[in-house]
XYZ file of C-alpha atoms in Angstrom:
413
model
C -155.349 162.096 85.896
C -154.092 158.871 84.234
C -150.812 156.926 85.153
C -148.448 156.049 82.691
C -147.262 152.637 83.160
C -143.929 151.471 81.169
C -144.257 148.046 79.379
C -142.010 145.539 80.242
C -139.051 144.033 77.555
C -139.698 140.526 77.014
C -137.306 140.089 74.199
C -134.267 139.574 76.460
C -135.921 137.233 78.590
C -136.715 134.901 75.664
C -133.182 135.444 74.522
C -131.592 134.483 77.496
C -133.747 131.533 77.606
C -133.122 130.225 74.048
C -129.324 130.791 74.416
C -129.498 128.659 77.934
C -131.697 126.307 76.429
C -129.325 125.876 73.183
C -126.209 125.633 75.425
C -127.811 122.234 77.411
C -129.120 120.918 74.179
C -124.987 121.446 73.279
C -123.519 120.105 75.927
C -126.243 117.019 75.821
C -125.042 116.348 72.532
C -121.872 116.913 72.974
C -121.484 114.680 75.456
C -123.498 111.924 73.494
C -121.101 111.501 70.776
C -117.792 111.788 73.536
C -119.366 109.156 75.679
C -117.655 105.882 75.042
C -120.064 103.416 73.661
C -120.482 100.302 76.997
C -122.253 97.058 77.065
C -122.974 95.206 80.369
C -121.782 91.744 79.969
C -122.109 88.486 82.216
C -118.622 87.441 83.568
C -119.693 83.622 82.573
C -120.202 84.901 79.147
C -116.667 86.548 78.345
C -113.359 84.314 78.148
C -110.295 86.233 80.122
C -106.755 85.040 79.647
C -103.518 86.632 80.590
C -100.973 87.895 78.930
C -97.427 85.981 79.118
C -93.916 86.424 78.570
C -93.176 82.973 77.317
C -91.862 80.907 74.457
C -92.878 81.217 71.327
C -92.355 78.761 68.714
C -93.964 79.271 65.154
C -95.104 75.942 64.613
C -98.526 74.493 62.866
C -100.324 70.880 62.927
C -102.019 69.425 60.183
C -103.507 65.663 59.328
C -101.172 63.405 57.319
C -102.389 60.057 55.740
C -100.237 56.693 55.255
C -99.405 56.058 52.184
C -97.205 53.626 50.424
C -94.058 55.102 49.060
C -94.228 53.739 45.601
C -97.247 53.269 43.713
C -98.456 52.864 40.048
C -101.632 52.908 38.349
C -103.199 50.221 36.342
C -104.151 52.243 33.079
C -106.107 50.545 30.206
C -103.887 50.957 27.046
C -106.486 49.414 24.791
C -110.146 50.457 25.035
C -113.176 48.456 25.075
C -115.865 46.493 27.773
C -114.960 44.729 30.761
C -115.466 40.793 29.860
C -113.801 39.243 32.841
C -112.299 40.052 36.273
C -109.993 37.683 37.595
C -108.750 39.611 40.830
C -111.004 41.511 43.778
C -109.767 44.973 45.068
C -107.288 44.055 47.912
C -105.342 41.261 46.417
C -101.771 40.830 46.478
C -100.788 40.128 42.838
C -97.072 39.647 41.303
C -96.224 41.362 38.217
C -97.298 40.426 34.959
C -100.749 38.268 36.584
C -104.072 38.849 34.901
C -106.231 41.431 36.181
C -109.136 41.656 33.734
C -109.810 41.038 29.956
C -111.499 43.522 27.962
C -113.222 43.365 24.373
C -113.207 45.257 22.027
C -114.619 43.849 17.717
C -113.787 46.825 15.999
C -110.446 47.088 17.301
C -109.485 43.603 16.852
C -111.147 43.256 13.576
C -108.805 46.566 12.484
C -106.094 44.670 14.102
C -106.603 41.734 11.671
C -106.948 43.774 8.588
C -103.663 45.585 9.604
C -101.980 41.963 10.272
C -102.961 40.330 6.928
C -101.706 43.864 4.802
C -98.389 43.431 7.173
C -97.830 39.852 5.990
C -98.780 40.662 2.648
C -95.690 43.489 1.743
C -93.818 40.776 4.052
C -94.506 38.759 1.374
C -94.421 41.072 -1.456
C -91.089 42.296 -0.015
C -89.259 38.100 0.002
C -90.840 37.508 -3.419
C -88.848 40.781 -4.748
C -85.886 39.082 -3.142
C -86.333 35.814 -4.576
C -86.202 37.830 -8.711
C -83.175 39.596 -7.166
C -81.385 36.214 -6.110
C -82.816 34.257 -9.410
C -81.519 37.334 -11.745
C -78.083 36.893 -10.147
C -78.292 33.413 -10.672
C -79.344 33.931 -14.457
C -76.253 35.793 -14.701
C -73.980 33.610 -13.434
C -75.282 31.247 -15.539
C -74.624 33.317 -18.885
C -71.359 34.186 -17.663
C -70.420 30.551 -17.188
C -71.355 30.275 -20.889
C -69.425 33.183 -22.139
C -66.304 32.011 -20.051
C -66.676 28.841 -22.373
C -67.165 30.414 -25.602
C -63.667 32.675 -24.586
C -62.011 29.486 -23.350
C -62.723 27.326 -26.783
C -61.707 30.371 -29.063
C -58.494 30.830 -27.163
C -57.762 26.923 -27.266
C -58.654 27.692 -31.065
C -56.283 30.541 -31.160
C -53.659 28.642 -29.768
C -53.746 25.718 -31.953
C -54.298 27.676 -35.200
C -51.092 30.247 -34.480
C -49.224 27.555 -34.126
C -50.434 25.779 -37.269
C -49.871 29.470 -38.892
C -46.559 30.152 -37.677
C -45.569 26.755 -39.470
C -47.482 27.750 -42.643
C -50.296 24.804 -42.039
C -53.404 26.959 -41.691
C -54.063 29.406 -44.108
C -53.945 33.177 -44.077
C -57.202 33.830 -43.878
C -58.536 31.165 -41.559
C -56.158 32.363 -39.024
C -57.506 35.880 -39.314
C -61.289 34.432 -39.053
C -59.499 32.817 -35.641
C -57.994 36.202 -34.872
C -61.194 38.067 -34.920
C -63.415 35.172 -33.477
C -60.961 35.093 -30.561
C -60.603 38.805 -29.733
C -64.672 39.328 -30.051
C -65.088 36.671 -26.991
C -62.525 38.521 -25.000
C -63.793 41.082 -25.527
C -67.672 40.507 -24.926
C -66.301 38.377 -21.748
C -65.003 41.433 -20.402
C -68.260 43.694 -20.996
C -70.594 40.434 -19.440
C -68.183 40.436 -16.113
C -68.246 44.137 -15.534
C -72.028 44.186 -16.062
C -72.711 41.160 -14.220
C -70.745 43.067 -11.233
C -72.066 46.491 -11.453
C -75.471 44.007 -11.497
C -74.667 41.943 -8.576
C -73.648 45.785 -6.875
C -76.959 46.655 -7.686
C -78.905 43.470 -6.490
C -76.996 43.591 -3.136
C -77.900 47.595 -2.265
C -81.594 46.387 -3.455
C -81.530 43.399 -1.321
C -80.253 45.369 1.544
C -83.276 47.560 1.667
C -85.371 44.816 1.317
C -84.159 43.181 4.279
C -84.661 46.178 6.035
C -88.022 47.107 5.347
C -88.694 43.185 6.162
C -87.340 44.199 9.053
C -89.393 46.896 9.950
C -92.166 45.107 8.528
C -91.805 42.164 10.904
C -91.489 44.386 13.856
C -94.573 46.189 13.111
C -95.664 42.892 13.316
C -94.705 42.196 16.030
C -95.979 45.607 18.249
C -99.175 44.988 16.024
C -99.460 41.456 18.287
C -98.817 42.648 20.975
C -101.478 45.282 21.255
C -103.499 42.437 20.539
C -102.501 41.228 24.110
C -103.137 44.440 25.808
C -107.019 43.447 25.691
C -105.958 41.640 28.692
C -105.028 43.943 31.825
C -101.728 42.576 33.614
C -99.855 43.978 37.084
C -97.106 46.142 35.889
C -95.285 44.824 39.256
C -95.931 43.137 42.624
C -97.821 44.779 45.496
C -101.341 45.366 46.834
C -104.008 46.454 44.487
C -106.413 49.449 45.331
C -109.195 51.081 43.767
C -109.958 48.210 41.441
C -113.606 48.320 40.696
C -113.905 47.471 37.202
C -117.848 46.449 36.254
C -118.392 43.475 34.014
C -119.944 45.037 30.922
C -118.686 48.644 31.602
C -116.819 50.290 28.241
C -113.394 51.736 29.676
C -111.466 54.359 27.234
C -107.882 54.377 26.438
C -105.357 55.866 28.788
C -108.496 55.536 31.842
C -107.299 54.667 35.228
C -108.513 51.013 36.256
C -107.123 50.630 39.910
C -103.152 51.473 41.698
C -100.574 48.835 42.895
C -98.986 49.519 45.981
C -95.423 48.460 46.683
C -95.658 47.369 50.171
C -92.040 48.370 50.579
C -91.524 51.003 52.950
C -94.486 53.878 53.956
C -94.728 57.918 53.932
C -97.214 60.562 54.820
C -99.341 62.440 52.293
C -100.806 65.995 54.016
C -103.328 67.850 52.671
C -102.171 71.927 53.995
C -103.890 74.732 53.631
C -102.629 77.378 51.260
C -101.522 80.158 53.509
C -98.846 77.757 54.686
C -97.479 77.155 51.177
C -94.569 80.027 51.813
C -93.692 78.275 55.486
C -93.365 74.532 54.545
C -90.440 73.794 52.842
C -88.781 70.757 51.756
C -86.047 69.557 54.358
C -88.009 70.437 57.063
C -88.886 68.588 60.401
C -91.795 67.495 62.467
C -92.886 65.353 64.871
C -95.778 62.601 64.807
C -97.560 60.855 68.159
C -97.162 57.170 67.066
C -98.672 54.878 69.862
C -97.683 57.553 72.811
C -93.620 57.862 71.183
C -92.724 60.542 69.337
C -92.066 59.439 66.010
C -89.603 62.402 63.719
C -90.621 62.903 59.698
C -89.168 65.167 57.380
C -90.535 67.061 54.480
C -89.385 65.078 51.554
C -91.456 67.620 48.712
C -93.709 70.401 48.759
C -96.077 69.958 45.533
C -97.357 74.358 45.264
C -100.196 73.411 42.939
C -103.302 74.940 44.545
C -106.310 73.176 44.607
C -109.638 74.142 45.973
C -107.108 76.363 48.733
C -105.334 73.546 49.596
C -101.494 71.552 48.581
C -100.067 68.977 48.937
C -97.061 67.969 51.170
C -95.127 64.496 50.914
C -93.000 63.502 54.141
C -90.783 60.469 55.285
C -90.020 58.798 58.274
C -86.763 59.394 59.445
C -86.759 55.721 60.855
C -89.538 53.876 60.659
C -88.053 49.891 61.333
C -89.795 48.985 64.096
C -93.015 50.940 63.491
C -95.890 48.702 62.564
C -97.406 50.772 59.787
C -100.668 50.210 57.342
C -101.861 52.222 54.849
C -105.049 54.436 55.525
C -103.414 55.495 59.370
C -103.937 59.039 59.904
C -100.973 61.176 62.181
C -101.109 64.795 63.612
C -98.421 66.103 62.491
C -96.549 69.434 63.962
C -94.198 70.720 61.920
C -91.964 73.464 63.073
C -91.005 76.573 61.143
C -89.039 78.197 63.672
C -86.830 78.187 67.114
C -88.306 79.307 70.186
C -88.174 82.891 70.809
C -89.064 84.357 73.912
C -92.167 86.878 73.388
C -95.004 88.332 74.748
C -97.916 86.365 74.256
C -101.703 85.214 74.665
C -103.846 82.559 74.153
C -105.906 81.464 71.044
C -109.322 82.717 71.096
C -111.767 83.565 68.523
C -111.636 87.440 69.253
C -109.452 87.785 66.369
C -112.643 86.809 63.805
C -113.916 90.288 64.587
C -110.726 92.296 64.965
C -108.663 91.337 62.281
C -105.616 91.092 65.328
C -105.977 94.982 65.540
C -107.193 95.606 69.093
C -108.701 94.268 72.179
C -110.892 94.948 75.270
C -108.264 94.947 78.261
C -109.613 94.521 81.535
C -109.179 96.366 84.366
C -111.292 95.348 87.892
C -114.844 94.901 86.580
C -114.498 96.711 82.882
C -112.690 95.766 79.923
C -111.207 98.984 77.484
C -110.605 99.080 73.849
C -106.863 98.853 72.965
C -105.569 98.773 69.805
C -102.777 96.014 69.520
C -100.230 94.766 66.871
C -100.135 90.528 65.989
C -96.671 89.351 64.638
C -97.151 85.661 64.180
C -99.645 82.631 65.681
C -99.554 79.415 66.203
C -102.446 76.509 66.856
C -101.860 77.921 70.863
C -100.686 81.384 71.225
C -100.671 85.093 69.160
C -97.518 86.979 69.294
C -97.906 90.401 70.290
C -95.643 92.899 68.712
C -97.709 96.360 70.467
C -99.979 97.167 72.706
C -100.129 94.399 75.698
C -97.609 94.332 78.660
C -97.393 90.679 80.668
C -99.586 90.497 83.526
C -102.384 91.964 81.840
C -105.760 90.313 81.350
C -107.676 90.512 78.386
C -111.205 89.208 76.682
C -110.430 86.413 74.471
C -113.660 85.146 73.042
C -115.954 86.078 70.374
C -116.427 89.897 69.696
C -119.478 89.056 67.591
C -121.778 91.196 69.585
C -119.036 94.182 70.681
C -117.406 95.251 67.407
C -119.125 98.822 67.689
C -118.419 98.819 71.957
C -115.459 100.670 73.640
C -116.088 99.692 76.852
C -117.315 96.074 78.708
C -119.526 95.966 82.331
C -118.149 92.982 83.813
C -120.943 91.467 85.621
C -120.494 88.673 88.085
């Protein structure tokens, strides 16, 4: 007789094993993405600093340049070519001695033209003056006449009522006398009121001749003068600089042909960059290293035009007697923004390229943690920290270039 033999159930076996199987593959991956991300790192490699409880005092340093504290520049006020140099770059000159002469045909042929049509009204003008004067003359000349054809007919009229009031002269003569006498008078008196309203007239006309002689003449005279401005003169005594003029070379009008320095006292010119340009303000004070002495300046003006991320600053020495400045000397300067302040702080390092001052690896024995952190201010030596570091504790202060993506360091001796 045959035996009946029951099959086995494989089914929960294989379950079993697929549910163990997806429970390590879990726990494996779980565990993957909760592991913190380390990096084994030579000790030689890393930079470790300390924090501090110290001093802080928001202050920055920046190069400053001597410079003269007046200048002016040489500009050419009439164009044209360079046709002699009579100074080198360097020189001391006085005012009003010859630099260079330029040339220029065109111009001073135009300048010629201009000067003869000048002189001509001139002369147009003191010929119209001349008619004016002899027309004046022409009437005082009539009116002498008339005065003498009034004074005879009154002599007449004199003479001839006498010789009719004693019944001499007859009736009709003296009547002829009569009329003769009151036609002078009368014409005398018409000639002098026109020869005044005349002369009125001739005077007002004159007048504004003489005046647009006048203008005329100093026209003239700026018209000459231009002429002269071919040649380039020192505006004033000092020390000329950047004067390379090129025999031959054609200059334009209003160009820049070299600076005069007035050797008469010095101060610093800075070139800062922009993100100071809030923090520097006119008034305040800083301290240079002049030949091992501190030397104090002052912030005499902030100039906020931006160029190329950069502005410039203009300081003074608050005594500078007995220094013995020369233009072109370069100074550190450190300028302070603010009192000291007691805060916790660390050292400079370049960690903060990478981490935008927003955490840190912290070390602790022979690994260094991720902590996030907070950065108030800095200065050329120090952050301030405003979170996240207690004083005492160490922390990695170099480059992060390799660990921005790593929580934790392996600090390897």
């Amino acid at each position: 007789m045959d035996t009946v033999i029951n099959r086995k159930n494989n089914k929960k076996k294989y379950l079993a094993i697929a549910v163990a199987a997806f429970v390590v593959l879990g726990f494996g991956a779980y565990s993957m993405i909760t592991k913190k991300r380390t990096l084994n790192v030579k000790k030689e490699e890393i930079s470790i600093k300390s924090v501090e409880e110290n001093f802080f005092e928001d202050f920055m340093v920046f190069q400053a340049k001597v410079e003269p504290m007046n200048s002016i520049l040489v500009n050419i006020v009439e164009g044209g070519s360079v046709q002699e140099i009579f100074v080198s770059n360097g020189d001391m000159v006085i005012q009003g001695q010859p630099l260079a002469r330029l040339y220029n045909p065109n111009t001073e042929l135009n300048y010629m033209q201009q000067e003869t049509a000048i002189i001509e009204q001139i002369n147009n003008l003191n010929k119209a003056k001349l008619d004016l004067r002899n027309q004046e003359l022409n009437l005082s000349k009539d009116l002498i006449t008339i005065e003498h054809d009034y004074q005879d007919s009154k002599n007449l009229y004199d003479l001839n009522k006498k010789l009719f009031d004693q019944e001499i002269l007859a009736k009709n003569e003296w009547e002829k006398t009569q009329e003769n006498f009151r036609f002078q008078k009368e014409r005398m008196n018409i000639i002098k009121q026109s020869v005044t309203k005349e002369k009125q007239a001739n005077q007002i006309q004159i007048g504004q001749l003489n005046q647009s002689i006048s203008i005329m003449e100093k026209s003239l005279g700026i018209l000459r003068n231009n002429k002269k401005n071919f040649l380039i003169v020192a505006p004033l005594s000092g020390r000329l600089s950047s004067f390379e003029p090129v025999l031959g070379q054609t200059y334009q009008q209003g160009q820049t042909l070299g600076k005069i320095d007035v050797m008469k006292g010095y101060k610093l010119m800075a070139d800062v960059d922009e993100f100071y340009l809030s923090k520097v303000l006119q008034g305040q004070k800083g301290i240079v290293d002049f030949n091992g002495k501190e030397v104090e300046v002052t912030i005499a003006k902030v100039i906020p035009e931006v160029k190329n991320g950069r502005f410039l600053v203009e300081l003074n020495f608050v005594n500078a007697g007995n220094l013995d400045l020369r233009q072109g000397l370069s100074f550190a300067v450190r300028l302070t923004l603010s009192e000291k302040i007691k805060s916790i702080v660390i050292p400079k390092g370049s960690f903060n390229q990478e981490t935008a001052g927003k955490w840190i690896f912290v070390v602790n024995g022979d690994k260094a943690e991720r902590r996030a952190i907070e950065i108030s201010r800095e200065n050329p030596l120090y952050f301030e920290i405003a979170k996240g570091l207690k004083p005492g504790e160490k922390v990695v202060t170099s480059s992060y270039q390799d660990y921005k993506d790593v929580e934790i360091l392996n600090i390897e001796n």
